[in-house]
Short mmCIF file of C-alpha atoms in Angstrom, two decimals:
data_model
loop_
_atom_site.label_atom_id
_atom_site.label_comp_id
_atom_site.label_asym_id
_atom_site.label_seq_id
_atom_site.Cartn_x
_atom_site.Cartn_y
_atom_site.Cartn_z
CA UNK A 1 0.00 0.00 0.00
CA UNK A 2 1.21 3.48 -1.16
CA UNK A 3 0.53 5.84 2.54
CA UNK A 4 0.24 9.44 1.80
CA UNK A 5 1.32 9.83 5.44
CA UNK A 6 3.66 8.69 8.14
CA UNK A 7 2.43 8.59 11.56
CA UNK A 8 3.69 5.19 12.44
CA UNK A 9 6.98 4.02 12.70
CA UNK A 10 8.33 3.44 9.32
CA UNK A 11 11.30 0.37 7.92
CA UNK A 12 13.28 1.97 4.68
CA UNK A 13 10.57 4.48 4.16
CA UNK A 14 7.61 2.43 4.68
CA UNK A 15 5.13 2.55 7.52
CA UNK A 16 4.04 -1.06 8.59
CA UNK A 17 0.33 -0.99 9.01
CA UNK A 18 -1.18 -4.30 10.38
CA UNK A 19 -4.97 -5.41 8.19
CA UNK A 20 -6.11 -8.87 7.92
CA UNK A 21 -7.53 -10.09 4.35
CA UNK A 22 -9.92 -12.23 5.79
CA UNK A 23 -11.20 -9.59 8.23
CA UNK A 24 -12.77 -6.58 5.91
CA UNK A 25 -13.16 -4.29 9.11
CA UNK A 26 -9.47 -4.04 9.30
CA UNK A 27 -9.12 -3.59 5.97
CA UNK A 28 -10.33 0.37 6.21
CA UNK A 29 -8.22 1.40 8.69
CA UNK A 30 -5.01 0.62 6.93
CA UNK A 31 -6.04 1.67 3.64
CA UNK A 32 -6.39 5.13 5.38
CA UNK A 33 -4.95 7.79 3.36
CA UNK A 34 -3.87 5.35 0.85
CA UNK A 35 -3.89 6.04 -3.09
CA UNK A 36 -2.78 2.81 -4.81
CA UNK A 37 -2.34 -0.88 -3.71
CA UNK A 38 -0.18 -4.02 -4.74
CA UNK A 39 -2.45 -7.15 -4.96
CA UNK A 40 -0.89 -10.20 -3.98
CA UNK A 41 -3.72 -12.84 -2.79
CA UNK A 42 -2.38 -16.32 -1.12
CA UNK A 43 -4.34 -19.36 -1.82
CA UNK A 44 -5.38 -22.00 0.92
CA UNK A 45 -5.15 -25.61 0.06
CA UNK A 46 -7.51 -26.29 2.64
CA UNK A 47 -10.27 -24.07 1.81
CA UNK A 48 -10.13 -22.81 -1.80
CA UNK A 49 -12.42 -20.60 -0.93
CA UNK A 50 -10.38 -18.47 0.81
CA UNK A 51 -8.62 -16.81 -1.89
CA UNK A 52 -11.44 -15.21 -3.68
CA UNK A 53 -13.06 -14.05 -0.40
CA UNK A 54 -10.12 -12.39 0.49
CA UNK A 55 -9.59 -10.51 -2.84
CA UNK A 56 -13.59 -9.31 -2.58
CA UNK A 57 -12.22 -7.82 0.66
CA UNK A 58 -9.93 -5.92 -0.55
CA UNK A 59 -11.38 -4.87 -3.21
CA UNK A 60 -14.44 -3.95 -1.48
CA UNK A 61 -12.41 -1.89 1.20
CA UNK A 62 -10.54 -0.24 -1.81
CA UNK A 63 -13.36 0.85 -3.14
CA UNK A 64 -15.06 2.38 0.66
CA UNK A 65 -11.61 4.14 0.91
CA UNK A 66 -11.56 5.59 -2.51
CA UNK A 67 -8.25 3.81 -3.93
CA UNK A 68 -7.74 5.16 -7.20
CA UNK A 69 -5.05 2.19 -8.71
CA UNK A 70 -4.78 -1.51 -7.50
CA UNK A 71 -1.83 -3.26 -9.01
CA UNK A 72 -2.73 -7.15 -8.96
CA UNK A 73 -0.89 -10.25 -9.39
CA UNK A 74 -2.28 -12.92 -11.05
CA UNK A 75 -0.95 -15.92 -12.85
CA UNK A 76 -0.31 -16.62 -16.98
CA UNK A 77 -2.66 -18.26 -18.29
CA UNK A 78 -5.80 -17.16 -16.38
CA UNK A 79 -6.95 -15.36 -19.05
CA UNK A 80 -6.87 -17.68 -22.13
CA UNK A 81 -9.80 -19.56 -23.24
CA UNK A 82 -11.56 -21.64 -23.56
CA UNK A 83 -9.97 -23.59 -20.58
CA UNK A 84 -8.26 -26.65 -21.27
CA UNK A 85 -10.43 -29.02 -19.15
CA UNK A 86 -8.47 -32.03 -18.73
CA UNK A 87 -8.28 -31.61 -15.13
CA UNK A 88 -11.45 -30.61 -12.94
CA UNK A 89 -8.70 -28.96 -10.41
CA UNK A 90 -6.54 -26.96 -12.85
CA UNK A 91 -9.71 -25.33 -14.45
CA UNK A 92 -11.42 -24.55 -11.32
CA UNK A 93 -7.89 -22.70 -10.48
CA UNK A 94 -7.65 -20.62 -13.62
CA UNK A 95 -11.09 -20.05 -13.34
CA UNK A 96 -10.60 -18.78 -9.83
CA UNK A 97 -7.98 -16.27 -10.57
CA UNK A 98 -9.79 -15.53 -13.13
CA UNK A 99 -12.59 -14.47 -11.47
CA UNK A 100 -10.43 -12.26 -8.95
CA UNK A 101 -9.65 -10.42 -12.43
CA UNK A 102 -12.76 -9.57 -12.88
CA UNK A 103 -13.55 -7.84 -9.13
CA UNK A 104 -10.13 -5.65 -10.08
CA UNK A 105 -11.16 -4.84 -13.45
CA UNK A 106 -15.35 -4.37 -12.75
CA UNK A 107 -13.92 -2.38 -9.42
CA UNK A 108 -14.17 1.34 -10.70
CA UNK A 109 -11.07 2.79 -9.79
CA UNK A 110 -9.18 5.14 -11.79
CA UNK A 111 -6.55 2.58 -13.05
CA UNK A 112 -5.96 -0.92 -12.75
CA UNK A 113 -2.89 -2.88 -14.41
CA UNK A 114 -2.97 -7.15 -13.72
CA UNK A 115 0.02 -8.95 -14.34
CA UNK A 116 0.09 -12.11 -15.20
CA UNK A 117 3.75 -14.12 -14.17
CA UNK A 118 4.75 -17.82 -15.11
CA UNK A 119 6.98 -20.11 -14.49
CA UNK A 120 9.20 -19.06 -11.40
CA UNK A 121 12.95 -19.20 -11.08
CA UNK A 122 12.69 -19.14 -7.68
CA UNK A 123 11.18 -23.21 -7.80
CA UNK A 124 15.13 -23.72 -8.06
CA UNK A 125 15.90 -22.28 -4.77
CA UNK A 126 16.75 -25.13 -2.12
CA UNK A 127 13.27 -24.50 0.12
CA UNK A 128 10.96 -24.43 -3.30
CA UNK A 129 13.25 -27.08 -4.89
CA UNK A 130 12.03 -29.50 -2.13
CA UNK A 131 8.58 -29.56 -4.04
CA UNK A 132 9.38 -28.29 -7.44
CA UNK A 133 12.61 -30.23 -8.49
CA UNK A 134 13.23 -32.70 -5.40
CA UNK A 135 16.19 -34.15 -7.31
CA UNK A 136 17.92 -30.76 -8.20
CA UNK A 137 20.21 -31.32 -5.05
CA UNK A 138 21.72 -34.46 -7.34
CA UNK A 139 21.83 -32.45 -10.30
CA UNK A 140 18.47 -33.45 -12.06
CA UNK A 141 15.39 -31.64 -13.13
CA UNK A 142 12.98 -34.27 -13.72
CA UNK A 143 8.97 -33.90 -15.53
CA UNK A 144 6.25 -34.49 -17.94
CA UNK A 145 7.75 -31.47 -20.31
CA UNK A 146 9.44 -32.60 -23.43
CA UNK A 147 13.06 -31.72 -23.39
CA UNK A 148 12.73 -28.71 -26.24
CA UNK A 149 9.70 -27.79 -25.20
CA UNK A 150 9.73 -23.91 -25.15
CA UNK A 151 8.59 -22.45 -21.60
CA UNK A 152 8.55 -18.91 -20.38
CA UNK A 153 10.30 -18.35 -17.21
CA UNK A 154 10.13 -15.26 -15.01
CA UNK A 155 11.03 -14.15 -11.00
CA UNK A 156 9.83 -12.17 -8.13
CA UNK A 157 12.13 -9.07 -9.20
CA UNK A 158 10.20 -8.96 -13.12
CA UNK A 159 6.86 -8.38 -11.15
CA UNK A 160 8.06 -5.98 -9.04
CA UNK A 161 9.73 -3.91 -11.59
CA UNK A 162 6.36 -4.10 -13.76
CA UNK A 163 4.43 -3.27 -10.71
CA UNK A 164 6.83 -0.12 -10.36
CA UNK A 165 7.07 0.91 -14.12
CA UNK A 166 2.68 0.68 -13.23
CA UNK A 167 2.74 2.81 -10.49
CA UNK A 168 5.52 5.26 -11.64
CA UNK A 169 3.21 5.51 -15.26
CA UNK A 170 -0.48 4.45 -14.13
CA UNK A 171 -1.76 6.33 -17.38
CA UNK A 172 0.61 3.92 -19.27
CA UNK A 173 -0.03 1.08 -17.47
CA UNK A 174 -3.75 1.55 -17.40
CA UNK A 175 -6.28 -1.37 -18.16
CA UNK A 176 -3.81 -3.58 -19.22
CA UNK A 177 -3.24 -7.23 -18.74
CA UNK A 178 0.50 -8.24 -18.71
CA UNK A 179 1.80 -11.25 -19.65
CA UNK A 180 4.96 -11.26 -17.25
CA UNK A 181 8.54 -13.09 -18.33
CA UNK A 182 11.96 -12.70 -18.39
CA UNK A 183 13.50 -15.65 -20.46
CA UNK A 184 12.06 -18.96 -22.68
CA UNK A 185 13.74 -21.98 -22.41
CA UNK A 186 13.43 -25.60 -22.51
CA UNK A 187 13.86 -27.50 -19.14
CA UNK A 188 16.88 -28.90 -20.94
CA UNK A 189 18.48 -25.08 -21.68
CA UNK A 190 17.71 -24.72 -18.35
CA UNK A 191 19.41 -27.57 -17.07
CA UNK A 192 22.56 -26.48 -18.88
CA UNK A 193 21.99 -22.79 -17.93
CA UNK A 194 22.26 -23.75 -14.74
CA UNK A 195 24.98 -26.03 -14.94
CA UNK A 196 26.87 -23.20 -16.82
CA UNK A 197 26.30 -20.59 -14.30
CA UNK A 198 26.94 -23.06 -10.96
CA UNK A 199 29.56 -24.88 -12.31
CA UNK A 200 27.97 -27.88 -11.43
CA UNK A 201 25.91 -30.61 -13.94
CA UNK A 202 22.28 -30.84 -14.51
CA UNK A 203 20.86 -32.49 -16.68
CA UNK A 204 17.05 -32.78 -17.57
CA UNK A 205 15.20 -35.93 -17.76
CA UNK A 206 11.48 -36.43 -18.97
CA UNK A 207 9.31 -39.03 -17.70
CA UNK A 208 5.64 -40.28 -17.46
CA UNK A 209 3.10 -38.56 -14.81
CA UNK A 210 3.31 -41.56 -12.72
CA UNK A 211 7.00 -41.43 -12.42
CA UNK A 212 7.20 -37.74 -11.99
CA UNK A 213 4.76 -38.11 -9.32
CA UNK A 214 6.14 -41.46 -7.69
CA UNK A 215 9.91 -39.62 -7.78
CA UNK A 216 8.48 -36.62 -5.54
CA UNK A 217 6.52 -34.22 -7.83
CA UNK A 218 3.30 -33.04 -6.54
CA UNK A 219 0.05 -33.99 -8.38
CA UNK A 220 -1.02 -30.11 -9.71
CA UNK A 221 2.67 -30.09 -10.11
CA UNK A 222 2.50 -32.47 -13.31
CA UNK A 223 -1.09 -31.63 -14.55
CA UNK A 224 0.32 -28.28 -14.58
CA UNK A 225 3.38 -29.03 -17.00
CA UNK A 226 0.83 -31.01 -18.91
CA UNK A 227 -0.94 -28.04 -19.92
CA UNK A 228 2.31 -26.19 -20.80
CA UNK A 229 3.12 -28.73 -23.19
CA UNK A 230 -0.70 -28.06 -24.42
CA UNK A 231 -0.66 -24.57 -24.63
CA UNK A 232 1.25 -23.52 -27.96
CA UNK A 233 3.03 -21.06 -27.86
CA UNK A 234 4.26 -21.51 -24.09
CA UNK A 235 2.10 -19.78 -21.33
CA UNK A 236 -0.26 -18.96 -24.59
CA UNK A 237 1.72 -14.97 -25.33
CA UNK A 238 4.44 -14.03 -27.21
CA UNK A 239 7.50 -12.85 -25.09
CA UNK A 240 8.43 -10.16 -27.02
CA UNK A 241 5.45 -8.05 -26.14
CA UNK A 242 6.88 -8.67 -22.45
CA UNK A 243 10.21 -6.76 -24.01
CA UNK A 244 8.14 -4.33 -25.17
CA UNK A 245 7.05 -2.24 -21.93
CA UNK A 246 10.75 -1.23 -21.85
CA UNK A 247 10.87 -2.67 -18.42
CA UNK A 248 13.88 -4.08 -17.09
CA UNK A 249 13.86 -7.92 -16.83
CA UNK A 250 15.83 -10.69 -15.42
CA UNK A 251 16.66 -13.95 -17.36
CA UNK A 252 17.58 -17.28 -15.88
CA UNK A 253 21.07 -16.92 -16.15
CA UNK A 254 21.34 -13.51 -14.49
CA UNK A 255 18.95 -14.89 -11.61
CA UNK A 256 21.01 -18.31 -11.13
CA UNK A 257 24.37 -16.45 -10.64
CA UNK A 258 23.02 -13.61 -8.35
CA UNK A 259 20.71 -16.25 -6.50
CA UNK A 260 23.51 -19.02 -6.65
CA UNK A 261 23.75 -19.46 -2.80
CA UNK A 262 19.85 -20.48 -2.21
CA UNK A 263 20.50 -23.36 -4.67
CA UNK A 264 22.10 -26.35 -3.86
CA UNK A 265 23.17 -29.17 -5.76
CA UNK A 266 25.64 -31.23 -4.14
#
């Protein structure tokens, strides 16, 4: 949240103000003098309900306090159709984050921007690695993707420089969807990429859903590479409109060597 003032006690410029998404009578106190907001909703794999109660919260309390941009992070994909229906789960997901979409976009305010990230570098870190490549530590990325299959790849620091670039330049940034990534390549690039940068070998293997899942992959894990490899092109948008904003982006090489002490591979 973007505070016009600073009563409270503030860390690098920024005054912590304490709000609870699932509570919307804290929500107006702490939006209070507030002219723009970052949207960044967390998803409950108990109670998938949770999510999109929690966005109508917000944007409900945005609207009471008179927020005139929101700023909201979504996920690629969520806004092609028609869904690919293979799996009941996956849809009702997309569909979902879709649907938080449309409370930012039907909200009224001034300006909206909704970004839209993919694949995450970050899965390669040690903690996230644990789930999302649970042999990396070996040296092996492991999956349902075919070897050249074309991904798009992207990292915490490409949404936050888009969500700058929109709040710097809302007029630019206005009522636009963007499709956010920083590099495309194969799991098998990235295997060497990373075996490049680290010094280190990893090499890519593809498999069949049950062995992906019986060597450690979650479930949504490998019906979600399954629909990459669907989706043509990768993520469903062209990565060159990405470059196109102007803003700066990181690719997987540049991430790997300034991230290269959260990943381990023995």
């Amino acid at each position: 949240m973007d505070k016009q003032h600073n009563e409270s006690p503030s860390i690098l410029g920024a005054e912590i103000v304490q709000g609870d998404l699932a509570d919307a009578g804290s929500l107006e106190p702490a939006m209070r003098g507030v002219s723009a907001i970052f949207s960044a909703q967390y998803a409950d794999s108990c109670d998938p309900s949770v999510e999109l109660r929690n966005a109508a919260n917000m944007v409900k309390a945005a609207q009471k306090a008179g927020i005139e941009q929101v700023v909201h992070t979504s996920v690629a994909g969520s806004n092609l159709f028609p869904r690919w229906n293979k799996y009941k789960a996956l849809t009702g997901y997309y569909e979902q984050k879709y649907q938080i979409e449309e409370f930012v976009r039907s909200g009224g305010f001034r300006y909206w921007t909704i970004l839209h990230p993919c694949l995450f570098m970050e899965s390669f870190e040690e903690e996230s690695a644990k789930v999302m490549a649970p042999e990396l530590r070996d040296g092996v990325l492991f999956g349902v993707l075919k070897p050249d299959t074309q991904i798009k790849w992207t990292c915490g620091d490409n949404t936050a420089q888009f969500a700058r670039a929109a709040f710097e330049n809302p007029e630019e940034f206005n009522r636009s969807d963007i499709d956010v990534a920083g590099d495309e390549l194969s799991m098998s690039q990235a295997a060497q990429t990373l075996s490049r940068v680290l010094g280190k070998s990893v090499v890519y293997e593809a498999v069949s859903h049950k062995e992906a899942v019986r060597r450690g992959l979650l479930e949504g894990t490998v019906c979600g590479q399954e629909w990459m490899e669907a989706v043509t092109p990768s993520f469903g948008f062209d990565i060159n409109k990405t470059r196109q904003y102007g803003v700066p982006l990181t690719n997987l090489e540049t991430w790997a060597a300034t991230h290269r002490e959260k990943i381990f591979i023995r």
